[in-house]
Every structure is written in structure tokens, then in C-alpha cells.
Coordinates of C-alpha atoms and ligand atoms in Angstrom, one line a residue:
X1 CA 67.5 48.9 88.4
X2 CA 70.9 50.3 90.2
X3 CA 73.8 51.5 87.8
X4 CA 77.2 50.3 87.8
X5 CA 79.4 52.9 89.8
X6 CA 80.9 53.7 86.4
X7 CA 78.0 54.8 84.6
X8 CA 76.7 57.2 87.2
X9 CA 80.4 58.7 87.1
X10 CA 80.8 58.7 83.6
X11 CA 77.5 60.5 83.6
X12 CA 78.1 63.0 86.5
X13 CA 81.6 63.9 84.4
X14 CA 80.5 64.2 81.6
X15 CA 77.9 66.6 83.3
X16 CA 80.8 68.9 85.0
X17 CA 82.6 69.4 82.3
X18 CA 79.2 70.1 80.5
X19 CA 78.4 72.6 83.1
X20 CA 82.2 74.2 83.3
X21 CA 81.5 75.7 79.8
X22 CA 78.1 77.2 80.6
X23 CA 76.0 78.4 83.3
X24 CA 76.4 76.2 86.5
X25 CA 72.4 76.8 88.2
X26 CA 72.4 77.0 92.2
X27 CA 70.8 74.4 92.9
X28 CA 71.7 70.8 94.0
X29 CA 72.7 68.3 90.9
X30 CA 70.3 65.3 91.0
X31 CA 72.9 62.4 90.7
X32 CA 71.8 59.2 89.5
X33 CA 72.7 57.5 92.3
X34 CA 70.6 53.8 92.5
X35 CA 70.2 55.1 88.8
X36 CA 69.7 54.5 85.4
X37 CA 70.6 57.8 83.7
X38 CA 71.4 57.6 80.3
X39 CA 74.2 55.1 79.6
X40 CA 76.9 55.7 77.0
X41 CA 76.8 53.9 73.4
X42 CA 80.4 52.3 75.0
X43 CA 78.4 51.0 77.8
X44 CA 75.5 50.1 75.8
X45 CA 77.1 48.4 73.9
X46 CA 80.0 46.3 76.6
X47 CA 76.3 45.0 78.1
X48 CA 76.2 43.4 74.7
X49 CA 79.9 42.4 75.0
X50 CA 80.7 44.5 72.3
X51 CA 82.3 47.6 71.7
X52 CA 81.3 50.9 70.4
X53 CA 84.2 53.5 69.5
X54 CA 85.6 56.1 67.6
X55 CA 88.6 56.7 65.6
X56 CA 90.3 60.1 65.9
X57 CA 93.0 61.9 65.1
X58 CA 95.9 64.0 66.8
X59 CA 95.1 67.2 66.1
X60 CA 91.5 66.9 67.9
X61 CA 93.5 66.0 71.3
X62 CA 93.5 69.7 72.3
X63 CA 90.1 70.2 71.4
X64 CA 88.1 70.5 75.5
X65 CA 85.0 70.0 74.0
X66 CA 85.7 67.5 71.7
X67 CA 87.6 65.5 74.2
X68 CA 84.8 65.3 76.7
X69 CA 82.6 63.1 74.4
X70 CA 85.6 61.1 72.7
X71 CA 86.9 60.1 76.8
X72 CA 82.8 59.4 77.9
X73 CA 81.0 58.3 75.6
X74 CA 83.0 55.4 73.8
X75 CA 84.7 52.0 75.2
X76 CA 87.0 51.9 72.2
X77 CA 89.5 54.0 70.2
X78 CA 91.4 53.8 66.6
X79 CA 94.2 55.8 65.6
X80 CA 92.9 57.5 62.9
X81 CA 96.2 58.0 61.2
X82 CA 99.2 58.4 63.4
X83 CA 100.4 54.6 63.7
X84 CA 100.9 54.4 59.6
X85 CA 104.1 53.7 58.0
X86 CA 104.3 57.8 57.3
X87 CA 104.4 58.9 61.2
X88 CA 105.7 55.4 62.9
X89 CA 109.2 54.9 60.7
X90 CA 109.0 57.9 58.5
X91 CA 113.4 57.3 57.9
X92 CA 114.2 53.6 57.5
X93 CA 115.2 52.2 61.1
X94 CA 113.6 55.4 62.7
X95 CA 110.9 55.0 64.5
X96 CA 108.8 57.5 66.1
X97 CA 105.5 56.8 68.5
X98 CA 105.3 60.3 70.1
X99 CA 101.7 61.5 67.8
X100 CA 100.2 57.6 68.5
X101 CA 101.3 57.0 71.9
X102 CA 99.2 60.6 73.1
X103 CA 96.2 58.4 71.7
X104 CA 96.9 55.7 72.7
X105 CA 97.3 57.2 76.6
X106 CA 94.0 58.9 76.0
X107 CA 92.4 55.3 75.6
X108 CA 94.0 54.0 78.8
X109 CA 93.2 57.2 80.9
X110 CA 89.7 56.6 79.9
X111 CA 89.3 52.7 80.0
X112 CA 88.9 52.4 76.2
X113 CA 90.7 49.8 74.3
X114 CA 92.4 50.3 71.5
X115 CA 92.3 49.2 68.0
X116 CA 95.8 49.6 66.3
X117 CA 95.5 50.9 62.6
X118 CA 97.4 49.8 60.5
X119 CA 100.6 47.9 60.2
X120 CA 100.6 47.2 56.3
X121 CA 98.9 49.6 54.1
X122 CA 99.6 51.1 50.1
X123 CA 99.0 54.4 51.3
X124 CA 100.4 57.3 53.9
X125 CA 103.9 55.4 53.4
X126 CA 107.2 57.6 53.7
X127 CA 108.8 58.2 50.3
X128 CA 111.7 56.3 50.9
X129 CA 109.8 52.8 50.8
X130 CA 109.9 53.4 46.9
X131 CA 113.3 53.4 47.1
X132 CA 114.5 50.1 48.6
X133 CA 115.5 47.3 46.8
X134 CA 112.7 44.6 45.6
X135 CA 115.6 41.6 47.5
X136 CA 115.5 44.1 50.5
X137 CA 111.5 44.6 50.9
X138 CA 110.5 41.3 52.9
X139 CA 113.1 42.1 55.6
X140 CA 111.8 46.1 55.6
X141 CA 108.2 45.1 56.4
X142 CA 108.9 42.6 58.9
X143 CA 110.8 44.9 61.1
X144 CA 108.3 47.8 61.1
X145 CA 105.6 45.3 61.8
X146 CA 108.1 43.6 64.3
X147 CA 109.0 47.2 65.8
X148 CA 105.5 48.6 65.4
X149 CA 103.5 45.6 66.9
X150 CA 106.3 45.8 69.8
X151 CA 106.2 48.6 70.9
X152 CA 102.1 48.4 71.2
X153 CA 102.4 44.9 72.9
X154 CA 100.1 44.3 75.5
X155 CA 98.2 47.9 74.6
X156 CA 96.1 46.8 71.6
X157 CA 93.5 44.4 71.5
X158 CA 93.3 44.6 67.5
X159 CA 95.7 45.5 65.1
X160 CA 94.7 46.3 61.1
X161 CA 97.7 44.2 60.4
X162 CA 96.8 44.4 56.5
X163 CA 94.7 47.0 55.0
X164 CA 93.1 47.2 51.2
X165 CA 95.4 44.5 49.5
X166 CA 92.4 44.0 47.2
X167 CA 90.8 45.9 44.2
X168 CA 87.2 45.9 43.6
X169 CA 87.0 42.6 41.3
X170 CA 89.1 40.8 43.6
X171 CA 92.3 40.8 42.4
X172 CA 95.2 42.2 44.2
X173 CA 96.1 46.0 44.1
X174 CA 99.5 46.4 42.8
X175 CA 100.7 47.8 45.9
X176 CA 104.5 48.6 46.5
X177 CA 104.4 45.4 48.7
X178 CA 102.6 43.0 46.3
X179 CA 105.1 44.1 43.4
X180 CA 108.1 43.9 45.5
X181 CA 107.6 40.5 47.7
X182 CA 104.5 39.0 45.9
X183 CA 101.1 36.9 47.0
X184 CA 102.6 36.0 50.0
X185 CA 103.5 39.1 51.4
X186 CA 100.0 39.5 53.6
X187 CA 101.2 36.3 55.3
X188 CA 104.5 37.3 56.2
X189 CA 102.7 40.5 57.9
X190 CA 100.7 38.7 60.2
X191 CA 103.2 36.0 61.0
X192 CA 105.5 39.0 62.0
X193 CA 102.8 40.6 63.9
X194 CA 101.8 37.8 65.6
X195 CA 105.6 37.2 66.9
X196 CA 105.2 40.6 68.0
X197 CA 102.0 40.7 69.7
X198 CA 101.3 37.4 70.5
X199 CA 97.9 38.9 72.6
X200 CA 96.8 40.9 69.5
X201 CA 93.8 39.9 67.4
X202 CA 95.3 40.5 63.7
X203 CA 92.9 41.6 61.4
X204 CA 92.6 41.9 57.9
X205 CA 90.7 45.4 57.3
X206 CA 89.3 46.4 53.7
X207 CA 86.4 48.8 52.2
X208 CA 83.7 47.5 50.1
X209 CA 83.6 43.9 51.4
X210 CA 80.4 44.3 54.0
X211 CA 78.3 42.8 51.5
X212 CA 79.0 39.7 49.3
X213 CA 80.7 40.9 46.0
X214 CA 83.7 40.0 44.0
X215 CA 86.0 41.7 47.1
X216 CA 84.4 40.4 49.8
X217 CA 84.8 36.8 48.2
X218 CA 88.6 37.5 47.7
X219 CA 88.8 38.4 51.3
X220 CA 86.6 35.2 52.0
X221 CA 88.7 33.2 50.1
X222 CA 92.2 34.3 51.7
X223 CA 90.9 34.1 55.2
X224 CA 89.8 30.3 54.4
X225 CA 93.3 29.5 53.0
X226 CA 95.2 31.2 55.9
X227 CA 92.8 29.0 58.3
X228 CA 93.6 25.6 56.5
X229 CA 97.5 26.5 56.1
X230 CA 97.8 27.4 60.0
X231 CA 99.0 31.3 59.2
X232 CA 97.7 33.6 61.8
X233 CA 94.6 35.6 61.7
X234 CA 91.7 36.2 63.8
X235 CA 89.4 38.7 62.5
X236 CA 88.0 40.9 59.5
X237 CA 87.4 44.5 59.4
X238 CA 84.8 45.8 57.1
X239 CA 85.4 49.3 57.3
X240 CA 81.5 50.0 56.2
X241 CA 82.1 53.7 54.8
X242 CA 78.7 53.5 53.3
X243 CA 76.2 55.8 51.6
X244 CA 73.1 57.1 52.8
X245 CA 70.5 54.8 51.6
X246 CA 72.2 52.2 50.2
X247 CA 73.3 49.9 53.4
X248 CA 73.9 46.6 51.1
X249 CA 71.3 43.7 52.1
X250 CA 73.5 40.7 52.2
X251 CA 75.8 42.7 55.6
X252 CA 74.6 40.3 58.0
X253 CA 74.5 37.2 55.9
X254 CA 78.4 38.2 55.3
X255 CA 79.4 39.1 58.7
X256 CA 77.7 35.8 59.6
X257 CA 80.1 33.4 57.1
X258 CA 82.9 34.9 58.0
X259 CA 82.0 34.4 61.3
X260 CA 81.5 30.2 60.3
X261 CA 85.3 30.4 59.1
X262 CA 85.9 30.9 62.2
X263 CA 87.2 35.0 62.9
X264 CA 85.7 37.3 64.5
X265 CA 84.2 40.2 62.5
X266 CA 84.6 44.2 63.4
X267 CA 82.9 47.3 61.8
X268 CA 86.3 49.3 61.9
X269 CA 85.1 52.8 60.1
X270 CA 81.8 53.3 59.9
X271 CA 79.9 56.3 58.7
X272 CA 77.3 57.0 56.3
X273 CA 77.7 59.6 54.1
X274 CA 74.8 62.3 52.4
X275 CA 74.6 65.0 49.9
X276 CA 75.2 67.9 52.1
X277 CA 73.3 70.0 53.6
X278 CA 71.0 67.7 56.0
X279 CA 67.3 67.7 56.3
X280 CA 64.5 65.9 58.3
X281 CA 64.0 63.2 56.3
X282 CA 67.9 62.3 55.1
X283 CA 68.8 62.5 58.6
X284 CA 66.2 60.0 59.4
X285 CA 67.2 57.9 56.8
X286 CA 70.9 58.1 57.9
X287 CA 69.5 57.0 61.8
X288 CA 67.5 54.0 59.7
X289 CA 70.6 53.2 58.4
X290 CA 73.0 52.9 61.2
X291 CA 70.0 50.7 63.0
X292 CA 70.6 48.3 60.4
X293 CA 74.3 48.1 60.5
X294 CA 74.2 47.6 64.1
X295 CA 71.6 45.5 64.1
X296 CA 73.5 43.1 61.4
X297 CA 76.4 43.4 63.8
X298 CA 74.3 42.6 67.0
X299 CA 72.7 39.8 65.4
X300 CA 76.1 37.9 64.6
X301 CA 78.1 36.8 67.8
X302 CA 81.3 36.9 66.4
X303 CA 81.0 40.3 65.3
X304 CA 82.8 41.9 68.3
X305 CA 82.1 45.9 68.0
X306 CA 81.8 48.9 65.9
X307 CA 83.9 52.0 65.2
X308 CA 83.2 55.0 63.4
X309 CA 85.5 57.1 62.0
X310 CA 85.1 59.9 64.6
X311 CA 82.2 60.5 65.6
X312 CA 81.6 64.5 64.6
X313 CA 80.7 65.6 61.0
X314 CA 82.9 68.7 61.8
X315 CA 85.9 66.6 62.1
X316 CA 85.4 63.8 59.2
X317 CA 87.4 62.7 55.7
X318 CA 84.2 63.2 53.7
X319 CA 84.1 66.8 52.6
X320 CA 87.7 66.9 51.5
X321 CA 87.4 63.6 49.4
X322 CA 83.7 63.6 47.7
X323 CA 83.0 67.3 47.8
X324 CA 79.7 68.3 48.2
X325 CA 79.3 65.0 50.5
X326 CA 79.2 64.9 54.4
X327 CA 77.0 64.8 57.6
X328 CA 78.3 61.1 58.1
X329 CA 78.5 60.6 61.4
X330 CA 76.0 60.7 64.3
X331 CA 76.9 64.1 66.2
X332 CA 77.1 66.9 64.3
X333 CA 79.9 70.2 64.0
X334 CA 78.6 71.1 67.5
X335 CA 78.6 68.0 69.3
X336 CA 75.0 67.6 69.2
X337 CA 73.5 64.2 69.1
X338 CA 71.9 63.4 65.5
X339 CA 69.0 61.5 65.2
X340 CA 71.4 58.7 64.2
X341 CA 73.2 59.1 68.0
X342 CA 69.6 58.0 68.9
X343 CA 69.0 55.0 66.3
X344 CA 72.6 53.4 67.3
X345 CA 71.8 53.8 71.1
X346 CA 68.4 52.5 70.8
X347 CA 69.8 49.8 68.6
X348 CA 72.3 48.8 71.3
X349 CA 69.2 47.9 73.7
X350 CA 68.8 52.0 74.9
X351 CA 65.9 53.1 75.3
X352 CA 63.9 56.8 74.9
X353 CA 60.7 57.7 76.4
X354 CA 58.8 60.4 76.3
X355 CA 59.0 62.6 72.8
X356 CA 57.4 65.6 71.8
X357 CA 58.3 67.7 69.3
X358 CA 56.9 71.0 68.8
X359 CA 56.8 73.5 66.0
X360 CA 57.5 77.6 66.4
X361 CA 57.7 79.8 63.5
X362 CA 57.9 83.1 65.5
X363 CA 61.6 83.1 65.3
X364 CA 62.7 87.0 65.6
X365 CA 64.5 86.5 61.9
X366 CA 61.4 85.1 60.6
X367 CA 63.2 81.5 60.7
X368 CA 61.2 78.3 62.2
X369 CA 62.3 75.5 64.3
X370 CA 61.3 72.6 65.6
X371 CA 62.4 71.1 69.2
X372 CA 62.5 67.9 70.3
X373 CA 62.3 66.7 74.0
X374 CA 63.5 63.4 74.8
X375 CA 63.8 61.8 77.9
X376 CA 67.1 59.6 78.2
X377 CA 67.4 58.5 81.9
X378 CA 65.2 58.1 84.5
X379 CA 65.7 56.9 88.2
X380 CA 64.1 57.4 91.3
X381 CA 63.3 61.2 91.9
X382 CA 65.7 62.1 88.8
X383 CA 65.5 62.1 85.1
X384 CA 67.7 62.9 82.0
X385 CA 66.7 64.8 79.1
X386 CA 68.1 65.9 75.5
X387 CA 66.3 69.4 73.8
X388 CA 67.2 69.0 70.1
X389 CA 66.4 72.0 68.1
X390 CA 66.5 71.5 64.1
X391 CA 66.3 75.1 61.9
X392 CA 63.4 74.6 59.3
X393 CA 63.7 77.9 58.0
X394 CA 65.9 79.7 55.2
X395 CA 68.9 81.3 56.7
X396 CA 71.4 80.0 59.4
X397 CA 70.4 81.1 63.0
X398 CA 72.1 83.5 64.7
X399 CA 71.3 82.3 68.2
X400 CA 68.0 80.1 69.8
X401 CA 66.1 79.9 72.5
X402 CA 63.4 76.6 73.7
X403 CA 61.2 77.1 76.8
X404 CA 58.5 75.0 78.4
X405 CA 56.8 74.6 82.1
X406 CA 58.1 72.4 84.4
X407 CA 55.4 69.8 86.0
X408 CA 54.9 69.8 89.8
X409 CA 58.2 68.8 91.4
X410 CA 60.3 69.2 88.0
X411 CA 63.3 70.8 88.4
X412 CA 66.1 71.9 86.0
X413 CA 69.9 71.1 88.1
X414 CA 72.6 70.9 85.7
X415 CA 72.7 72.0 82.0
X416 CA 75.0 71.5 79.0
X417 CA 75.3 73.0 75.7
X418 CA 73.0 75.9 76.3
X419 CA 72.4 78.8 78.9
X420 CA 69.2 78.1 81.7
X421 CA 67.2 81.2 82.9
X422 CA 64.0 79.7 84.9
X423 CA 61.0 82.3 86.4
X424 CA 58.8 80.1 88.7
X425 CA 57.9 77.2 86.7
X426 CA 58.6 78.6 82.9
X427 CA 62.5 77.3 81.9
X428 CA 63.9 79.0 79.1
X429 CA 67.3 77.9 77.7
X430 CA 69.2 79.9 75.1
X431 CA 72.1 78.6 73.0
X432 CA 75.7 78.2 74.5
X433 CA 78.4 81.0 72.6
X434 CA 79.4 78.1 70.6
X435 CA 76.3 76.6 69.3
X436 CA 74.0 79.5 68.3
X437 CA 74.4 79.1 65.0
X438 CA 72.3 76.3 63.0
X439 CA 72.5 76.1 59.2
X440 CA 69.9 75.7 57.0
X441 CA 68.1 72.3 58.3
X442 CA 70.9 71.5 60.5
X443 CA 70.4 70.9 64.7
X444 CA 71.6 71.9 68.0
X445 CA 71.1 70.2 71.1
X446 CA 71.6 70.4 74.9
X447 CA 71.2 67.8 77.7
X448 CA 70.2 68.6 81.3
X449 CA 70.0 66.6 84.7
X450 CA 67.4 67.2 87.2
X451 CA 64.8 66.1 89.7
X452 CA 61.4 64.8 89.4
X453 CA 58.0 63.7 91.0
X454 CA 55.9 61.1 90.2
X455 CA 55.1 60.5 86.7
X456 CA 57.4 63.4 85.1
X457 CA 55.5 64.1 82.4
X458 CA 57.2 65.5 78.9
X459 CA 56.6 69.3 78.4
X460 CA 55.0 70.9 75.8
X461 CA 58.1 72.4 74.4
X462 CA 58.6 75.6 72.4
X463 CA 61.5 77.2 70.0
X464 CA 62.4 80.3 68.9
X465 CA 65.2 81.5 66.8
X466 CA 66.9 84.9 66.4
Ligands
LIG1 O1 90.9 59.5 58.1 C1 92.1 59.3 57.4 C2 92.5 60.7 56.8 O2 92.7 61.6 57.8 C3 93.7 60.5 55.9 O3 93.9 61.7 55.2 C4 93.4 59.4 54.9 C5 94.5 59.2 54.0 O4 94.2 58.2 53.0 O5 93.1 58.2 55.6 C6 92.0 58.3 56.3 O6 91.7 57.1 56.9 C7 91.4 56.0 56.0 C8 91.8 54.7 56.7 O7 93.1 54.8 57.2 C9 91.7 53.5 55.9 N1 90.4 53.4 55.3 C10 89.9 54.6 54.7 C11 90.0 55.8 55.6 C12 89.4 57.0 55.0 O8 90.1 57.5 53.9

């Protein structure tokens, strides 16, 4: 099977700047030439004709590490908040795209597309919106939507036009815009936007309406109305910021009729939230979870791709707004890939061979671990491989180490997130200076390139914590 030229670049990229940041090994880098090294969820997923992406946020822009799996690992980007009414036209008439536009750069630097969030929302709106005059409100929103849709023209393939116009039973939230202008305010939005963007696929975006309930019928209902009047929509975004456990069983069945009314259908901010701190088994749960969002998603034509809203539980709206809550997302404050990474890329038609996990309980602080050895890529001569190394003991490591014997002809040629020592056939790796530490059932993991004969068997692996 030969790889696209840009998945063996993405990969080899990602690998430098990997390697940058820890120790670069003297030997040759095995590049997945005629390869199938591990492909990233945004490629995984664009094989499906979907996308897979991640919201994020300004202040995460300066952030290397960070950066280096937001630019290679997804085919799609949100702004996370800096294209609301607050940042885009915080004085009436004003209008500032300096915070949105860096995103939005990032995106095109890194061929992601972009999905523009949001035009029309009750929330993060400048003060002096409560100021203007009910006559005046009408002409207000169609020129930020007119100047905001303009000035993205061309560089957003979605826009959030409106966002959480609905309460829970239904009925409309008493927004500034639905007292001011009225029911028919959500039209006016997207006939404005679509004037403005004429390319753009205008969504409606809302929580609490992937399964079918009393708001997802509202939304059901107004998408059917602005299809038989001729107003302008073409998609729904179920934002699918859902709790551990409790993925509702009627997603699919409602992502597939609003598919038959004829939108397309995007998961615009996923993540699935726990009682904090992870363990074993809620973590697996979580990766059961997402497997069954994506499959609902996958198994509905017109739903067009999946974002979750960003993609590291160290840089999530969780904590701050159900304390005591977290761990949403599928790499964790280190940028290691949870089990849930795994789930979603398997679910996107990846696959994983090879696992062994291994128990150690001779870690110097009296602390166990566990690692996990999975085998992501394979070519000819090559292979790919992710260590994942969870803490099962009772205090936060200070540091880690994993070793195991490489088979005949196995060699070890480029390494990231940890430090590789290797003595004959014995590999040790110890933690980067930036991932030592592992709270209480929490993981770390690093990812290595390197060469192969015949069958390359999976190690018998080994952990140690200190
Ligand atoms: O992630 C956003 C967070 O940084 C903001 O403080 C918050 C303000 O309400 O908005 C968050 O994003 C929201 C999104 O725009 C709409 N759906 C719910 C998201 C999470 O609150």
C-alpha cells in the first residue's frame, strides 16, 4: 500500500519537531517512504470524505508543542472564540479580525479548513449591544454578519451563523436578538450571511439536540420551515458536549433525519466529559464513547465531519465551568494520546496491531505502572509505535522510565516525548523534562519511528517509575 506524499510528510514533520525537543539518536530515520505509517485522524478521516478537527483558541498559538499536533494531526479548524461579536465588532461599526485572522492563517498554512464560529450568538457580545435601540437592532445584526461573513469570504467552508436560539423545552431563549427583532430574526442572519458568503455552508449550531428531545425537535422543526419557505440553510451543528457514559441512543437515528430534510449534519464540539481524576476503566469508557459518536457520524452520509473542542484536557472549558469535571478530550495535559485518540482513529478505519501491555510495580517511589506498546504503522522495513505509560500507583510520578529488547533487525531511529538510551539490544526510554510527571491514574506517552525485519514482533515491555 503506498502513502500519499502528504502523509509520509506530515508524519516525518511531525517526527522533527518531535525529535527537536528531545534527543535526536545517530542513526538514520526510517521514512515511510512506499509507506503506511500511522495516518493522522484528519487524514483518516478525509479517506472517509469527512473531516476531523479541533477548535482552539488564541492564546494556545505560541504554545510549540501544542502547535505541532493542532498543524498535523487535524484537516479542520474552529475558532474557539475569537470570531464572536465580543472580539470581531467590540465598538459599533468597529471591526477587528487581528486575534481570528492568526487562526484562521494557521488553517491555511496547514491545509485545514476552517469552520467560522459564530456570527449570531446570546453570549460573549460587547456591552454596547444592550444599548441600541429595539427599531435599530435588525440593521445592527445584518451588518456584523454582512461585515463578518465578508471579510471571511472564500476562507470558511462553514459558518455557525446562529448559535443556541433555543431553550431546553424548545422554545426560544429570550436572547437580546429574539426580544429586540423577534421569531424571525434567525432568518434574517442567514439571508445576510448567505449575501455575504455566498460559498459558505450556514449552519445552525446548538447543545443538547444530538439526540431526539423537545430541542432537537425545535431545531427539526425550524430547519423544515426554512426548507419549504426557500430561506437559506445547509447544515446542523450538534455541538455533542456530552458526558461520560451517557452518549444518548437515538444520535444516529437524529443525525440521519436531519440528514432526510435535506442539510448536512456536523459534530461542531465534541468532548466527553468525567468526574476527574481519570482511571483505567473511565478512560475506556470515554474511548467506547467517542467510537459511538463517530460511528453514528460515519454511518450517516450527510454528516460531513467532527470537531472537538481542542483536543488537550489541559487546555479545555470543563474545569472552569463544572468543577470537579474534566479529562474530556482524547490527548491529555501532555499531549499524549488517550485511549480515546485510539478509539476515534480506529473508528475512522485505523488500524492498531500488536498490543502488549505489561505491569511493573518496582517503581523506585514504590509507585506501579503499566505500559502499553502499540504498533501504529508498518511499511516495508519500517514500523511505527506509541509506549503509553498509565501510573496505577498512589502518588504522582516524579519521572518514568519503559525498556524492552529489540527483536533481530529492530531498531529504535527517531523518538518523541521521551529520552532513548539503547545498550546492544536493551532500549530504555525515560520521560522527556516536560512529561515526567503522571498523576494519580493519569498517562504519558511517546511515539518512535524505526526499522524492522521480518515479522517485528511486539516486545515484552517493562515500566518503572521514580
Ligand atoms: O470554549 C469557549 C470558552 O473559552 C468561552 O469562555 C465560552 C464562553 O461562553 O465559550 C466557549 O465555547 C462555547 C461555544 O462558543 C459555544 N458552545 C459552548 C462552548 C463551551 O462553552
Amino acid at each position: 500500500m503506498s502513502a500519499p506524499a502528504g502523509r509520509a510528510r506530515r508524519v516525518l514533520a511531525a517526527t522533527a519537531v518531535a525529535v527537536a525537543g528531545t534527543l535526536a539518536v545517530g542513526m538514520a530515520v526510517a521514512a515511510p517512504s512506499s509507506a503506511d505509517a500511522a495516518p493522522t485522524l484528519g487524514q483518516l478521516a478525509a479517506a472517509k470524505g469527512r473531516y476531523f478537527g479541533s477548535a482552539t483558541d488564541n492564546p494556545t498559538l505560541d504554545n510549540a508543542p501544542y502547535t505541532a499536533v493542532l498543524g498535523g494531526e487535524f484537516n479542520q479548524i474552529t475558532v474557539g472564540n475569537t470570531q464572536k461579536w465580543m472580539y470581531t465588532e467590540p465598538s459599533r461599526g468597529q471591526f477587528d479580525y487581528t486575534q481570528a485572522d492568526r487562526i484562521v492563517a494557521f488553517a491555511r498554512a496547514h491545509d485545514q479548513v476552517v469552520r467560522g464560529h459564530t456570527l449570531v450568538w446570546h453570549n460573549q457580545l460587547p456591552g454596547w449591544i444592550d444599548t441600541v435601540p429595539a427599531g435599530e437592532l435588525l440593521g445592527v445584526m445584518r451588518n456584523h454578519v454582512a461585515n463578518v461573513a465578508g471579510h471571511y469570504r472564500g476562507e470558511v467552508v462553514h459558518w455557525d451563523v446562529v448559535n443556541e436560539a433555543f431553550e431546553e423545552d424548545g422554545t426560544r431563549r429570550q436572547s437580546v436578538f429574539q426580544q429586540k427583532i423577534g421569531d424571525g430574526y434567525i432568518a434574517e442572519a442567514f439571508k445576510a450571511a448567505r449575501a455575504a458568503d455566498p460559498n459558505a455552508k450556514l449552519y445552525y449550531n446548538d447543545y443538547n439536540i444530538e439526540g431526539i428531545g423537545a430541542k432537537s425537535d425545535a431545531v427539526y422543526d425550524l430547519v423544515k420551515s426554512f426548507k419549504q419557505q426557500g430561506i437559506p440553510i445547509d447544515g446542523v451543528g450538534m455541538q455533542a458536549h456530552l458526558i461520560l457514559g451517557q452518549v444518548p441512543g437515538t444520535v444516529q437515528r437524529n443525525i440521519q433525519r436531519f440528514a432526510d430534510l435535506g442539510v448536512d449534519v456536523a459534530l461542531t464540539e465534541l468532548d466527553i466529559r468525567m468526574n476527574t481524576p481519570r482511571d483505567a476503566a473511565k478512560d475506556a469508557q470515554q474511548a467506547q464513547d467517542y467510537r459511538t459518536v463517530v460511528n453514528a457520524c460515519l454511518a450517516v452520509t450527510r454528516c460531513v465531519g467532527i470537531t472537538i473542542w481542542d483536543f488537550s484536557d489541559g487546555y479545555s472549558w470543563i474545569p472552569s465551568v463544572f468543577p470537579g469535571e474534566g479529562a474530556a478530550l482524547i490527548y491529555d495535559e501532555n499531549f499524549a494520546k488517550k485511549p480515546s485518540y485510539w478509539a476515534v482513529y480506529e473508528a475512522l478505519g485505523g488500524t492498531t496491531t500488536t498490543t502488549t501491555t505489561t505491569t511493573t510495580t518496582t517503581g523506585d517511589n514504590g509507585t506501579g505502572c503499566t505500559a502499553t506498546y502499540r504498533v501504529v504503522g508498518q511499511w516495508h522495513g519500517g514500523y511505527q509505535a506509541e509506549v503509553t505509560v498509565r501510573n496505577t500507583g498512589t502518588a504522582a510520578t516524579t519521572g518514568w522510565r519503559v525498556g524492552w529488547t529489540l527483536a533481530q533487525g529492530q531498531t529504535v531511529s527517531s523518538l518523541w516525548n521521551g529520552v532513548l538510551t539503547t545498550s546492544g539490544q536493551q532500549a530504555t526510554v525515560r520521560n522527556a523534562t516536560y512529561n515526567g510527571r503522571i498523576a494519580v491514574n493519569g498517562t504519558a506517552a511517546f511515539g518512535f519511528v524505526g526499522a524492522s525485519a521480518g515479522t517485528n514482533p511486539a516486545p515484552v515491555i517493562t515500566c518503572a517509575t521514580t
